[in-house]
Short mmCIF file of C-alpha atoms in Angstrom, two decimals:
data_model
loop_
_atom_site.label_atom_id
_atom_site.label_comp_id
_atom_site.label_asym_id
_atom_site.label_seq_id
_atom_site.Cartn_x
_atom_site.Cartn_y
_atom_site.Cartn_z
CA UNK P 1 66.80 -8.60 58.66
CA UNK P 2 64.03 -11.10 57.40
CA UNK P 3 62.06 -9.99 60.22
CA UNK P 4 61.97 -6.41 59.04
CA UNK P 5 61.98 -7.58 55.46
CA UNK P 6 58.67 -9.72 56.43
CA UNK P 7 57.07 -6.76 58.17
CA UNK P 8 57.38 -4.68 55.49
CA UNK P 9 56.39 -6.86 52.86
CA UNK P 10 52.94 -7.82 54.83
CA UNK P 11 52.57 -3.87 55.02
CA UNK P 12 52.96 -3.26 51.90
CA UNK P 13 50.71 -5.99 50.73
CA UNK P 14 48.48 -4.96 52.81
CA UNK P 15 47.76 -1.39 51.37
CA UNK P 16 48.21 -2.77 48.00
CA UNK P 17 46.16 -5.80 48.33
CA UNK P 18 43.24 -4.49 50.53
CA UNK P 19 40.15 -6.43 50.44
CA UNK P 20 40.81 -8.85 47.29
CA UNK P 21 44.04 -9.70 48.72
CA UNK P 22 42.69 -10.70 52.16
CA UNK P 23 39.96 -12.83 50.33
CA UNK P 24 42.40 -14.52 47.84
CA UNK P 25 44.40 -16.39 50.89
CA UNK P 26 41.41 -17.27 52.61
CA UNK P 27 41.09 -14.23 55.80
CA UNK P 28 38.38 -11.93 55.62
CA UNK P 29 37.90 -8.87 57.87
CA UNK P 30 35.33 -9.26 61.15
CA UNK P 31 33.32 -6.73 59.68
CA UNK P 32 33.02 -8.02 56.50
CA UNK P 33 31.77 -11.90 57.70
CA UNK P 34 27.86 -12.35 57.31
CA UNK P 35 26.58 -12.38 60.79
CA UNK P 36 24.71 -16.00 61.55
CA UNK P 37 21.36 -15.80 60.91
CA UNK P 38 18.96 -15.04 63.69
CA UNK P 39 16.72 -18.36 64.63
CA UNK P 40 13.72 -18.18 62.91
CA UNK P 41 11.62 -19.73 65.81
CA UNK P 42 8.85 -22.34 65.22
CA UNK P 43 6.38 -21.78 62.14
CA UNK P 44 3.35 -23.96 62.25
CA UNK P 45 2.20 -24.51 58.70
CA UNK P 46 -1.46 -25.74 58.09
CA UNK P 47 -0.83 -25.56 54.39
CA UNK P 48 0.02 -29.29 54.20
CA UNK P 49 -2.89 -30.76 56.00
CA UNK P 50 -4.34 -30.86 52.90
CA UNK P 51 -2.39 -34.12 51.90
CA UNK P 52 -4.30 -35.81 55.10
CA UNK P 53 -7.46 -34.60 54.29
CA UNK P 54 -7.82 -36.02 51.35
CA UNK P 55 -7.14 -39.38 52.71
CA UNK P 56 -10.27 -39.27 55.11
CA UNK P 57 -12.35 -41.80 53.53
CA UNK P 58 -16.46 -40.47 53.43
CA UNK P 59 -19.19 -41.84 55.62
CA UNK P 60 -22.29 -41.76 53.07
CA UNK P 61 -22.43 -43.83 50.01
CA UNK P 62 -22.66 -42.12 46.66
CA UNK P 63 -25.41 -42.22 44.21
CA UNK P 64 -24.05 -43.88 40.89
CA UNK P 65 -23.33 -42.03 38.38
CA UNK P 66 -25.27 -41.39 34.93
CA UNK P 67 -23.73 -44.08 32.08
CA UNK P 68 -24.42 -44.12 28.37
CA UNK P 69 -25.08 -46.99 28.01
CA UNK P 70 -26.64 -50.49 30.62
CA UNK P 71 -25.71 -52.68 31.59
CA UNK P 72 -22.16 -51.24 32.63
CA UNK P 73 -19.84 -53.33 32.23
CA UNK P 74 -19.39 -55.04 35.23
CA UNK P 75 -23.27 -56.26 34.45
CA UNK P 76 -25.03 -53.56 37.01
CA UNK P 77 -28.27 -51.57 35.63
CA UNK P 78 -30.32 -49.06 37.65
CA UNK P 79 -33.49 -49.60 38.40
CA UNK P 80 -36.26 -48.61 35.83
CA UNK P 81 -37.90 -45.79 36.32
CA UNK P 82 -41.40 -45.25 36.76
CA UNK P 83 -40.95 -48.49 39.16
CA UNK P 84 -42.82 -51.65 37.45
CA UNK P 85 -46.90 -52.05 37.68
CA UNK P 86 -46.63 -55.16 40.03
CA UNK P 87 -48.43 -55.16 43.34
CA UNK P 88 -45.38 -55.98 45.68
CA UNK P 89 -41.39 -53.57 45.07
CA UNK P 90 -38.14 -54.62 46.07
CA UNK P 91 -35.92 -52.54 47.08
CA UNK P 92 -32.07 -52.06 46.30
CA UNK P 93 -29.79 -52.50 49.19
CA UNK P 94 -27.53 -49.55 50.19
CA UNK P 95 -24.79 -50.62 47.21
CA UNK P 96 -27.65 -50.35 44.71
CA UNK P 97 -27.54 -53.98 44.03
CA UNK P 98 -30.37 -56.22 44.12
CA UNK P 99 -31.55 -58.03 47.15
CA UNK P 100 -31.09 -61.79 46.62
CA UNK P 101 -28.66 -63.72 48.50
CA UNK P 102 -27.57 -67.39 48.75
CA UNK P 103 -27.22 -69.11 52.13
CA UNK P 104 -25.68 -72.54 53.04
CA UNK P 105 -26.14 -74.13 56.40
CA UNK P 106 -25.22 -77.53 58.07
CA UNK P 107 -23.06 -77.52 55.44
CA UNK P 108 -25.92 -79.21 52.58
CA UNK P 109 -28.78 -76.58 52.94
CA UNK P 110 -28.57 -74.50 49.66
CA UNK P 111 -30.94 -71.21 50.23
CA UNK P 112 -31.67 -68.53 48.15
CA UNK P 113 -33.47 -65.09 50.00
CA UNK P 114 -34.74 -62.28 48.31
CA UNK P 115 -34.87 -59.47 51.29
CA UNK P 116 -36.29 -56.24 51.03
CA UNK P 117 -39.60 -57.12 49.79
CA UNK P 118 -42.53 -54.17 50.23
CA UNK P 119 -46.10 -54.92 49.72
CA UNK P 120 -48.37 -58.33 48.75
CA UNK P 121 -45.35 -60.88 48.98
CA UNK P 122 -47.48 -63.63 48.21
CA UNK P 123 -47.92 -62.33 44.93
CA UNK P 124 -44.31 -62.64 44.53
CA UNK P 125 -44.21 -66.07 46.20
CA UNK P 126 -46.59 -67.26 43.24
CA UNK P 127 -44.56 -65.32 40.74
CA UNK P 128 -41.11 -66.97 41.69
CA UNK P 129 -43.07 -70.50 41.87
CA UNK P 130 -44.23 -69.60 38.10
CA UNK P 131 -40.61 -68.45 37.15
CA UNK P 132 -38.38 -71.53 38.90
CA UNK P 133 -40.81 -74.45 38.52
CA UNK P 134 -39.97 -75.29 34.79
CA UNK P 135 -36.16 -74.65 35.95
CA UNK P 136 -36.15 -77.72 38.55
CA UNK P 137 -39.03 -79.09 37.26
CA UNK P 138 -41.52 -79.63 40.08
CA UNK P 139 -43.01 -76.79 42.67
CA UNK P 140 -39.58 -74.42 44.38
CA UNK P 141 -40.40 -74.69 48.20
CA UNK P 142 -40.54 -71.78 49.92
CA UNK P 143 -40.96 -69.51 52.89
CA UNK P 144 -43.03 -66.53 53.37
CA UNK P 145 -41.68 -63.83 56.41
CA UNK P 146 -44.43 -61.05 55.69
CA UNK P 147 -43.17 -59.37 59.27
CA UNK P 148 -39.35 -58.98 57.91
CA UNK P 149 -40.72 -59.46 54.13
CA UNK P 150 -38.61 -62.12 53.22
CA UNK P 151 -38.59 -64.92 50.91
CA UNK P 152 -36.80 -68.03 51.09
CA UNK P 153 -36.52 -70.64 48.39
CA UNK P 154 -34.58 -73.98 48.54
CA UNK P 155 -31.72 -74.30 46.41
CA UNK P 156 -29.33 -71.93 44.81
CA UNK P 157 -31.25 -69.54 42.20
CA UNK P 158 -29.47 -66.16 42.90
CA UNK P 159 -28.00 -65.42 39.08
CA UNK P 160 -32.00 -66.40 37.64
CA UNK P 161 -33.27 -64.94 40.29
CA UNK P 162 -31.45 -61.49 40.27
CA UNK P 163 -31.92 -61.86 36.16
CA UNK P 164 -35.82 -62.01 36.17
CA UNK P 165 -36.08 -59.52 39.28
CA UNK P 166 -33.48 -56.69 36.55
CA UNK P 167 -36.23 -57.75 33.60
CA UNK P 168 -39.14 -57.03 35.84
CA UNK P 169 -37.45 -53.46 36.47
CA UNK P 170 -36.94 -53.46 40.37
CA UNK H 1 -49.89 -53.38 56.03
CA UNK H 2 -52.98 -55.46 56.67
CA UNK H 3 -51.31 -55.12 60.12
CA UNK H 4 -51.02 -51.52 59.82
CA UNK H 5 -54.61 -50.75 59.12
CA UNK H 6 -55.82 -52.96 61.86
CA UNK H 7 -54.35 -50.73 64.46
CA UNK H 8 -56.55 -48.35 64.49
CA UNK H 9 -56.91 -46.60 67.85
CA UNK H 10 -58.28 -43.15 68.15
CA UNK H 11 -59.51 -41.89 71.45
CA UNK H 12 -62.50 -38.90 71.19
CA UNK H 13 -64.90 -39.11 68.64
CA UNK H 14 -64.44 -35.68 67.19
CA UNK H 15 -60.85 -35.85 66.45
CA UNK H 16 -61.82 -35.66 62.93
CA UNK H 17 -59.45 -37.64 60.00
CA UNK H 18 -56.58 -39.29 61.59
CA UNK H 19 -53.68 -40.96 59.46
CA UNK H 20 -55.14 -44.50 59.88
CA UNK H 21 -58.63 -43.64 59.32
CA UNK H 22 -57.48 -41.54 56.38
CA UNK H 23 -55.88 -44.95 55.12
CA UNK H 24 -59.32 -46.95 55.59
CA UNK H 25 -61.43 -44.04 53.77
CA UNK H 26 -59.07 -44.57 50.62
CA UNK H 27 -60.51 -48.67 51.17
CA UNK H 28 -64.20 -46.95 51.67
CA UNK H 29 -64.08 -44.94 48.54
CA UNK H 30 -64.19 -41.16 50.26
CA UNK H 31 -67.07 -41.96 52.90
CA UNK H 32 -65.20 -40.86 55.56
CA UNK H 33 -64.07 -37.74 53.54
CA UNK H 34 -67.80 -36.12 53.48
CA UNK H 35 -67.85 -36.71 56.88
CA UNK H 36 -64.78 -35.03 57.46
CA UNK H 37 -65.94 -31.83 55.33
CA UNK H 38 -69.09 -31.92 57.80
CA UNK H 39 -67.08 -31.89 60.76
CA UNK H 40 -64.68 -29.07 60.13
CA UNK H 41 -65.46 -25.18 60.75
CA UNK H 42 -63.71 -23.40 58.62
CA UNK H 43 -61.88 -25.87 55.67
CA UNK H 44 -63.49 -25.56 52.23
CA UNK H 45 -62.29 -28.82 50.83
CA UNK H 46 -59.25 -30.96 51.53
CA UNK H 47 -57.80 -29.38 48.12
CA UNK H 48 -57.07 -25.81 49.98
CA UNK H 49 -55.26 -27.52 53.16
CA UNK H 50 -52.05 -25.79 53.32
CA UNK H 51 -49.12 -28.11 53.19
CA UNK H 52 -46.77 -26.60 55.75
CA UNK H 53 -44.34 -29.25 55.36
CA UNK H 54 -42.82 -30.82 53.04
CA UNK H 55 -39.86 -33.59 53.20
CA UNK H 56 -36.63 -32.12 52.75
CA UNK H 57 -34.49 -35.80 52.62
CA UNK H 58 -35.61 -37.58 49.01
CA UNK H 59 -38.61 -40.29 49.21
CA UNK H 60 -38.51 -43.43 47.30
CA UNK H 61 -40.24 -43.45 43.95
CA UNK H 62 -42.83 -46.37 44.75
CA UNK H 63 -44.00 -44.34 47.79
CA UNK H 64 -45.54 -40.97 48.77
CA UNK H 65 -45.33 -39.47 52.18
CA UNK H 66 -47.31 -39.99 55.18
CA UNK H 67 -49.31 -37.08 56.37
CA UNK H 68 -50.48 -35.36 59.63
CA UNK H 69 -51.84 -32.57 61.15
CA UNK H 70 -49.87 -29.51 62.70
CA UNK H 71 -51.58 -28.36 65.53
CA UNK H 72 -50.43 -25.60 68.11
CA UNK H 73 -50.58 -25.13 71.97
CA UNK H 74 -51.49 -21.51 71.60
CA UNK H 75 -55.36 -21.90 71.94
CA UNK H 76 -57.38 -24.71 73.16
CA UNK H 77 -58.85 -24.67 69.31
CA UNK H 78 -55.53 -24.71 67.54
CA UNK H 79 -56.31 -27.77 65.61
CA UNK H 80 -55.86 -28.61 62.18
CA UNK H 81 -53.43 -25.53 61.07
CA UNK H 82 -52.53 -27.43 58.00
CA UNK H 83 -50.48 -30.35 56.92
CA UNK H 84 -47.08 -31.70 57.32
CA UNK H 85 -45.27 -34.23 55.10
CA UNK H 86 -43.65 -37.14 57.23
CA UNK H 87 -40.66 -39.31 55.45
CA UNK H 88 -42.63 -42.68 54.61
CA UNK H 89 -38.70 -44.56 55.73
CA UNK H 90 -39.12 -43.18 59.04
CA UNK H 91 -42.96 -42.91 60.14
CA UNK H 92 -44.26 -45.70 57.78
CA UNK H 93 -42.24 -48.62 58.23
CA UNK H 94 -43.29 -51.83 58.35
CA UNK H 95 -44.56 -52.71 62.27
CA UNK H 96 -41.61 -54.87 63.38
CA UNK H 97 -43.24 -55.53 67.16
CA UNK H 98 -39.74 -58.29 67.59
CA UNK H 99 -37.76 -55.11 67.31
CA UNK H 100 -39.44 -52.92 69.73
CA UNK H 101 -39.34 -55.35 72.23
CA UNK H 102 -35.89 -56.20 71.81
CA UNK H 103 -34.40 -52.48 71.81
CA UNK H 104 -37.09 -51.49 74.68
CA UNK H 105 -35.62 -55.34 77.26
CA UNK H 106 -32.32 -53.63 75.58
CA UNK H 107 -32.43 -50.12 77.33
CA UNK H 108 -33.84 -51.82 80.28
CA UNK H 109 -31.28 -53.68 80.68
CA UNK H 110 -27.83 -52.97 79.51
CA UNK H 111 -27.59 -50.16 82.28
CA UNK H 112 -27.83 -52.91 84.79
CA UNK H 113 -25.20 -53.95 87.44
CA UNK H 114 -25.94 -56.07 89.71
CA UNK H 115 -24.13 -56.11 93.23
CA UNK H 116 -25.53 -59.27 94.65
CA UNK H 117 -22.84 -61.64 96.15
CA UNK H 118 -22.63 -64.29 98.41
CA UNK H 119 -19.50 -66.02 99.86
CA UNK H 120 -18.31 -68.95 99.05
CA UNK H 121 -17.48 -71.78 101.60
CA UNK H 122 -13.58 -70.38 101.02
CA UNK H 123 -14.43 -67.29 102.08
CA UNK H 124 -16.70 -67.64 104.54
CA UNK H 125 -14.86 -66.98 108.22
CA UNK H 126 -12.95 -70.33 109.35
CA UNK H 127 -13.75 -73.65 108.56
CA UNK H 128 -10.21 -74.98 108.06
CA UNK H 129 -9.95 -77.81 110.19
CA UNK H 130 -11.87 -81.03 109.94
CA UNK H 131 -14.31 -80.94 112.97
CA UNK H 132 -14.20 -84.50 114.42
CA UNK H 133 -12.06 -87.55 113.02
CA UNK H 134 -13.15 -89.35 109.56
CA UNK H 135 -14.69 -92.71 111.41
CA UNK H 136 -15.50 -93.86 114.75
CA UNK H 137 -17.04 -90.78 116.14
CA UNK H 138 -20.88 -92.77 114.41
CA UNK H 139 -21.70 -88.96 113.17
CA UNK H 140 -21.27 -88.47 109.10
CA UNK H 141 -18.03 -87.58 107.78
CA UNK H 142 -17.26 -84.19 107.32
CA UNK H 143 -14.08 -81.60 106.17
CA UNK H 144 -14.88 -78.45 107.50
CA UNK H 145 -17.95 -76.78 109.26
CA UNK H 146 -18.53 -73.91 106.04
CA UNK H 147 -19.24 -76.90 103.62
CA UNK H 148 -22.39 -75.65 101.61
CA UNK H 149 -24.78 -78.27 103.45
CA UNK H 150 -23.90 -76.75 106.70
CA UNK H 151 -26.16 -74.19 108.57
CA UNK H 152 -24.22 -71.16 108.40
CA UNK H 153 -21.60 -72.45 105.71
CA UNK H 154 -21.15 -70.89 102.65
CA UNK H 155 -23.45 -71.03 99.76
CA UNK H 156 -22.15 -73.21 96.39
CA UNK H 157 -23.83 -71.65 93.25
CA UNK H 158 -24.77 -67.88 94.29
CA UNK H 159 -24.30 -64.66 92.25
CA UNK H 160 -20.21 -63.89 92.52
CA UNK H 161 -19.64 -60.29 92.53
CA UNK H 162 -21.12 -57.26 91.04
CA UNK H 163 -22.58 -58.93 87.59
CA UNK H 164 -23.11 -56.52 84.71
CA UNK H 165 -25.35 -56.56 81.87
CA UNK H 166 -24.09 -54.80 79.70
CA UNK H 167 -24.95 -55.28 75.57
CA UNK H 168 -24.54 -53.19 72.49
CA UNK H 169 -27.43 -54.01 69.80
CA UNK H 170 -26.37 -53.10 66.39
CA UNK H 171 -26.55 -49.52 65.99
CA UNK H 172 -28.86 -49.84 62.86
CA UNK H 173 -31.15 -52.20 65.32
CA UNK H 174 -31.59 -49.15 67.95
CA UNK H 175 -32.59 -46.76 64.34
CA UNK H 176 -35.02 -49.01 63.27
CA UNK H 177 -36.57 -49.37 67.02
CA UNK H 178 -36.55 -45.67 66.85
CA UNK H 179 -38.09 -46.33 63.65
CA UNK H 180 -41.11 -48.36 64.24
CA UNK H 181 -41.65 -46.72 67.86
CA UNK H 182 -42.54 -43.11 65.52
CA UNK H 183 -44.56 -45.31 62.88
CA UNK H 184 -46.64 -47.19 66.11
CA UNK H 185 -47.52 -44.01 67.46
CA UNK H 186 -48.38 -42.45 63.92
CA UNK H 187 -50.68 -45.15 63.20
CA UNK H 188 -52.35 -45.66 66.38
CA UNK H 189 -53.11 -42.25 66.57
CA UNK H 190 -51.03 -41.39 69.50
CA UNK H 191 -48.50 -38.91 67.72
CA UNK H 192 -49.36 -34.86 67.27
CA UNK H 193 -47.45 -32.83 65.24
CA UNK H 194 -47.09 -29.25 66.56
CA UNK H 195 -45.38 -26.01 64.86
CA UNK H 196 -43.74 -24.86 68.22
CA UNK H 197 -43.87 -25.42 71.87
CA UNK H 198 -45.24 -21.77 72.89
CA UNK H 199 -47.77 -21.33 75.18
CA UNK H 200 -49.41 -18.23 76.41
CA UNK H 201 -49.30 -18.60 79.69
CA UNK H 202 -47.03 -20.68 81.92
CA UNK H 203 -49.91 -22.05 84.42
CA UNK H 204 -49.28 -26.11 84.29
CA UNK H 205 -53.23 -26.02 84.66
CA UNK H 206 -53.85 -24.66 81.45
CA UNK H 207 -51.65 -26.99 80.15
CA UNK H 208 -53.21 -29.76 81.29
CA UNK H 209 -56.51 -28.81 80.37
CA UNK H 210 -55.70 -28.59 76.94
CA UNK H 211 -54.52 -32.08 76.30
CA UNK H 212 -57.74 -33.32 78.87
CA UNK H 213 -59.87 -31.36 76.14
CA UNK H 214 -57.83 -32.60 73.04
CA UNK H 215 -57.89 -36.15 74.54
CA UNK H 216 -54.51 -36.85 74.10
CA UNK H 217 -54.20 -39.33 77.17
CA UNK H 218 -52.83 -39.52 80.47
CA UNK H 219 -49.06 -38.88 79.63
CA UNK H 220 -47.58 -36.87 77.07
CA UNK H 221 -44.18 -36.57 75.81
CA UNK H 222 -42.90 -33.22 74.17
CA UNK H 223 -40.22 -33.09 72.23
CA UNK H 224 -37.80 -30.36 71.20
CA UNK H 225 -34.91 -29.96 68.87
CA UNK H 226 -32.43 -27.93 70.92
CA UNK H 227 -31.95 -27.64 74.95
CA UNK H 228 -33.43 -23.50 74.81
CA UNK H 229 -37.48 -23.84 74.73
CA UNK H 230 -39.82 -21.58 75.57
CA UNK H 231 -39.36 -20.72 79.19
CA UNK H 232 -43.56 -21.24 79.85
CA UNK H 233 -43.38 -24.77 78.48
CA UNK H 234 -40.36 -25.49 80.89
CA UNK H 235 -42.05 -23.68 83.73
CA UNK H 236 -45.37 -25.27 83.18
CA UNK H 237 -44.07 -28.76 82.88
CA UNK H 238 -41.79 -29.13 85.91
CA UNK H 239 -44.47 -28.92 88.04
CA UNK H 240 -46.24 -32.10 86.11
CA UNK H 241 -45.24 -35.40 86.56
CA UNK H 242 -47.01 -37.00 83.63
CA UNK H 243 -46.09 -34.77 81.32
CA UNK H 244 -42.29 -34.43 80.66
CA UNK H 245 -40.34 -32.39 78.19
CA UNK H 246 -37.55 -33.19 76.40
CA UNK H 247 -35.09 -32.84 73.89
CA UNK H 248 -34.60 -34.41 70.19
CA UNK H 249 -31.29 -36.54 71.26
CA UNK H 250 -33.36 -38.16 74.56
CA UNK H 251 -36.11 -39.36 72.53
CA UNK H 252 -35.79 -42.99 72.89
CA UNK H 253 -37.86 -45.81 72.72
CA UNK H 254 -39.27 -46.76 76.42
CA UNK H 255 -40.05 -42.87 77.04
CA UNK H 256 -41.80 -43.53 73.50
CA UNK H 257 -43.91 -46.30 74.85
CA UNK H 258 -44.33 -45.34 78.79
CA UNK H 259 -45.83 -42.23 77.72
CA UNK H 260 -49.39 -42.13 76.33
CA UNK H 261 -49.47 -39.53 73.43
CA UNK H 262 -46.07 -37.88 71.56
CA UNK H 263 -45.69 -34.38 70.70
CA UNK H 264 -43.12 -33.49 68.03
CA UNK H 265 -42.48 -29.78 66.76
CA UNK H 266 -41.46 -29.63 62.93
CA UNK H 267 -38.12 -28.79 63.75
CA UNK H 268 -38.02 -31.98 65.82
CA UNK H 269 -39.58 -34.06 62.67
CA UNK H 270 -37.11 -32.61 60.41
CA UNK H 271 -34.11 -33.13 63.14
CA UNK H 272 -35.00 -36.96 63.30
CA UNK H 273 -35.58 -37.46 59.87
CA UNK H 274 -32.38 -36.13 58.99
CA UNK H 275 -30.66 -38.14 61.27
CA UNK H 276 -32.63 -41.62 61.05
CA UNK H 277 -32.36 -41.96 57.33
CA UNK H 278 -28.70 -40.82 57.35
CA UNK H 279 -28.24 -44.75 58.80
CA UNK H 280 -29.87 -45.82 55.44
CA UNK H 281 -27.17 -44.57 53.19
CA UNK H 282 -24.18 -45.18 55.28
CA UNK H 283 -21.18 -47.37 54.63
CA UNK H 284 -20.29 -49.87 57.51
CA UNK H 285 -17.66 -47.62 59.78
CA UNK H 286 -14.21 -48.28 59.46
CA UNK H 287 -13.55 -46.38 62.75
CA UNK H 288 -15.93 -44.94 65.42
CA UNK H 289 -17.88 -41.60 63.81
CA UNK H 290 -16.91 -39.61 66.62
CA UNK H 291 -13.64 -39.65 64.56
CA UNK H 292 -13.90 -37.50 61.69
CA UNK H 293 -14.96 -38.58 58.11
CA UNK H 294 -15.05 -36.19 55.10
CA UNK H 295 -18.28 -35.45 54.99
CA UNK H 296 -19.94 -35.95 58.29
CA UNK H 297 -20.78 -34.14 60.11
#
């Protein structure tokens, strides 16, 4: 009796019901279920290298940019330009800074050395003895290397030093 | 550049203006230019020269390029075709002699491996026991018969194994021994500049009879940009011994010095300008450059 009464009822729902009715309690029909999708194999995408490329740092250094105004304000100014009248140049390094460095060995030896000199660098030996000898107050010693073009001065005189070599326009 | 001037070499007298004796007619006020104007066939004045080079890389703004002749193998007359424009940072530096010699004892050297070695008195066969007693016997005391003051023992202080040599100079060292190498051989009259390395003919004789006539010296280096040349020059040259061929990468400086006169094409000049003065500009490398960077190569 409840077995017949159940059969029919599912029959009858069934032709009433149809495809809503199957979906409302949760059973769909085979032919109705979305297939799973096919696998889409590998896809190599060069799109993104993009984000490592521009982390590859460059090899060359960069001439610096044109400024309104000098000096910039960290203090750097270009060299002028034509170079000065003088018969000896010194050059910039590869950072576009000048060439005067301060040494210190055996722990007491204070050393100043402008590098990069080009042309009579005696000329700029008696220039720097003009400039520094009212700063200490007697003659700078020095050092002439014409084959490396060199010059050494006792004692630390890199901030005067770089400041008269900027006026003179190197 | 006192030092510069001074080395004036120059073989035949009538090679005409060189570079250095073009430098000491500027100190003679022009002397040496009349001369000049005598000596050449065809040249109207030194104004009309054709420039057939100029430098592509930029050149400093206190100094002017260095110039030379371009010549050509073609003819045995050839000379003189015009001008080129050398980069003064690469042909006129100043003569550091200290640096030659160290990059020329450097590629001497570093290649070296040497397989001397001698065996010590452990290794040398037996030995072990101590060959009479310590006192009594009225000989000298001794531990073992392979003792270094033995005849036949081993030796105490010899070379141990293969030994290498091996040294890496700075690589902006090696570019400025590369460097001063091109600017000694400029100045001393010993470098020809050359549009291309075609011959007419492939006979090594003719070859060699040029530079005999041209007086360009016992041995001469050529130099090409890329591995293809000419198939006469390669023909012609493989059956000379003291004159060698070779390309733009293998120039280096003991060929540089061991050979007599060096012949660059204007490919070459540009090739090794490009790449020499590239080492001026550089920042210090954070990794090898056979790695990439952005913008090199």
């Amino acid at each position: 009796m409840a077995l017949a009464l159940g059969a029919s009822t599912v029959r009858a729902w069934l032709r009433a019901g149809g495809r809503s009715g199957l979906s409302a309690c949760g059973l769909r029909w085979q032919s109705q279920t979305p297939e799973p999708p096919a696998y889409p194999g590998i896809v190599e995408s060069t799109e993104e290298y993009r984000f490592v490329e521009r982390l590859i740092p460059p090899a060359s250094i960069p001439e610096p940019p044109r400024h309104q105004s000098y000096p910039t304000p960290s203090g750097w100014q270009p060299p002028k330009d034509p170079p000065p009248n003088l018969p000896y140049f010194i050059r910039r390094s590869r950072m576009h800074n000048i060439p005067v460095y301060t040494e210190l060995t055996h722990g007491n030896r204070q050393m100043t050395l402008i590098r990069k000199v080009e042309g009579d660098i005696w000329a700029l030996q008696k220039d720097v003895e003009e400039f520094l000898t009212p700063l200490i107050g007697k003659m700078p010693v020095t050092q002439v290397n014409e084959v490396t073009g060199t010059l050494r001065i006792k004692g630390y005189f890199d901030q005067q030093l770089k400041a008269w070599l900027l006026e003179k326009g190197f | 550049m006192l030092l510069i001037r001074a080395a004036l070499g120059g073989r035949g007298p009538g090679l005409g203006l060189t570079p250095a004796r073009r430098a000491l007619s500027t100190l003679t006020g022009g002397d040496l230019g009349s001369q000049e104007q005598a000596l050449t066939t065809g040249l109207p004045s030194p104004g009309a020269v054709p420039l057939l080079r100029r430098c592509e890389l930029p050149v400093p703004v206190h100094r002017t390029p260095v110039q030379a002749w371009v010549e050509s193998l073609r003819g045995y007359e050839d000379t003189r075709l015009g001008l080129a424009d050398l980069h003064p940072d690469v042909f006129e530096v100043p003569p550091r002699l200290d640096i030659l010699h160290e990059v020329a004892i450097w590629q001497k050297n570093f290649k070296r491996i040497s397989y001397a070695k001698t065996k010590t008195r452990a290794e040398v066969r037996g030995g072990g026991r101590k060959p009479w007693k310590q006192k009594g016997s009225g000989r000298a005391r001794h531990g073992s018969i392979r003792s270094p003051i033995w005849r036949g023992g081993g030796i105490a202080h010899g070379p141990r194994g293969p030994t290498s040599y091996y040294y890496m100079l700075p690589m902006k060292v090696r570019v400025l021994g590369l460097k001063v190498a091109l600017t000694v051989k400029l100045m001393q009259d010993d470098l020809h500049v050359v549009d291309s390395l075609e011959l007419p003919t492939s006979d090594p004789r003719y070859l060699s009879d040029l530079f005999r006539h041209r007086c360009w010296g016992d041995s001469v280096l050529l130099v090409d940009v890329d591995e293809e040349m000419p198939q006469n020059i390669v023909s012609a040259v493989s059956n000379l011994k003291t004159i060698n061929l070779v390309p733009a990468v293998g120039l280096n400086v003991h060929s540089m010095l061991k050979h007599q006169t060096l012949v660059l094409t204007l490919n070459t000049v540009a090739f090794l300008e490009k790449k020499l003065l590239w080492h001026d500009n550089r920042y210090t490398a954070l990794y090898p450059f056979h790695l990439p960077y952005s913008d090199f190569p």
